[in-house]
XYZ file of C-alpha atoms in Angstrom:
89
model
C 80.368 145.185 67.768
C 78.717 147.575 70.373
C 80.853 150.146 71.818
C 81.599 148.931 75.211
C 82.453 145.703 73.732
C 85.160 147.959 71.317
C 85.992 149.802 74.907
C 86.562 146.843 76.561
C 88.977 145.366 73.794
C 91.289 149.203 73.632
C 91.546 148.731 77.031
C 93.061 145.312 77.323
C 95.297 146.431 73.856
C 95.947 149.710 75.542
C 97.465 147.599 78.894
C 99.407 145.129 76.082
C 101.108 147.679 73.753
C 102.153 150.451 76.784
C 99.575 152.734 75.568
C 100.295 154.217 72.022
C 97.414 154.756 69.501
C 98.943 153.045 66.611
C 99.803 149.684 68.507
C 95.906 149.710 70.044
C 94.829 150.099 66.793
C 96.790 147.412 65.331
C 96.415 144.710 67.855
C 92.861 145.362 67.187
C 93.416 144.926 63.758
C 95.390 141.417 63.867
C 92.395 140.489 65.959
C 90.537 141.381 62.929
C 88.499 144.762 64.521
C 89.357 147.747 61.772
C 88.167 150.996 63.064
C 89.330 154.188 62.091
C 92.373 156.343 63.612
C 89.411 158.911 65.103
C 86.972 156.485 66.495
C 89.884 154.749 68.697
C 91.473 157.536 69.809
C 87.770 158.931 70.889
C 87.294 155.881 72.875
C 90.278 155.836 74.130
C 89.662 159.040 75.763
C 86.155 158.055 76.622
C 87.850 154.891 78.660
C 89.897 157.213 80.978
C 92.570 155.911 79.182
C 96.055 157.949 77.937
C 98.238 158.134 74.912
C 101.702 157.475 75.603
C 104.226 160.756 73.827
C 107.066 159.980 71.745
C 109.867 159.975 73.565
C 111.692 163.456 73.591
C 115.096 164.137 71.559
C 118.217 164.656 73.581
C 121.711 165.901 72.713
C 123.895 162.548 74.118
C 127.333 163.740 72.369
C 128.818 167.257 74.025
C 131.823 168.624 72.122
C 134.706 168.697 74.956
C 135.736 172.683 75.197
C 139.097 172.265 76.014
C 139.401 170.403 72.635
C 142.127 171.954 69.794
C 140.326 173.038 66.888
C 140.451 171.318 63.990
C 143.758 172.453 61.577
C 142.430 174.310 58.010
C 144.211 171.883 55.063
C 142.274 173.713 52.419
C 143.726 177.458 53.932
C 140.554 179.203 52.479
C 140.074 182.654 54.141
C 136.718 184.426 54.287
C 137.882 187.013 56.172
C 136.821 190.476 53.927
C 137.705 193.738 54.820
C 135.538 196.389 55.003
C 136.482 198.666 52.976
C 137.358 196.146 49.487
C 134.678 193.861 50.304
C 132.566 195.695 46.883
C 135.455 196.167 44.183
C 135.994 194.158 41.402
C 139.797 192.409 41.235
């Protein structure tokens, strides 16, 4: 396959799978084209095409600050003093 024939088929799998590498690359592969990781991404660029980002991690949950704090059932303490915090019991 020439290479605007391969530039024509990213572009119509770029418009079907929103844009990300991977899913150009494997539509083209179900349609039985296998080209490396490299080659599509160069002519993807070539095209005037974009890569679509991962999506960006957010915090959703924000601990309320007016909340009580949770009660100590195990009553361990690891507070140390200064001054005993290197002697031997």
């Amino acid at each position: 396959m020439t290479t605007p024939d391969l530039t024509a088929r990213i572009a119509d799998a770029h418009a079907v799978s929103a844009g990300t590498y991977a899913r150009v690359r494997a539509e083209l592969a179900v349609q039985g084209w296998r080209h490396s990781r490299k080659r599509i991404a160069r002519l993807i660029r070539t095209a005037g095409l974009c890569g679509r980002a991962s999506k960006r991690w957010r915090t959703t949950t924000v601990p309320d600050p007016l909340a009580a704090l949770p009660v100590n059932l195990i009553r361990r303490d690891f507070d140390l003093a200064a001054t005993g915090s290197n002697e031997w019991l």
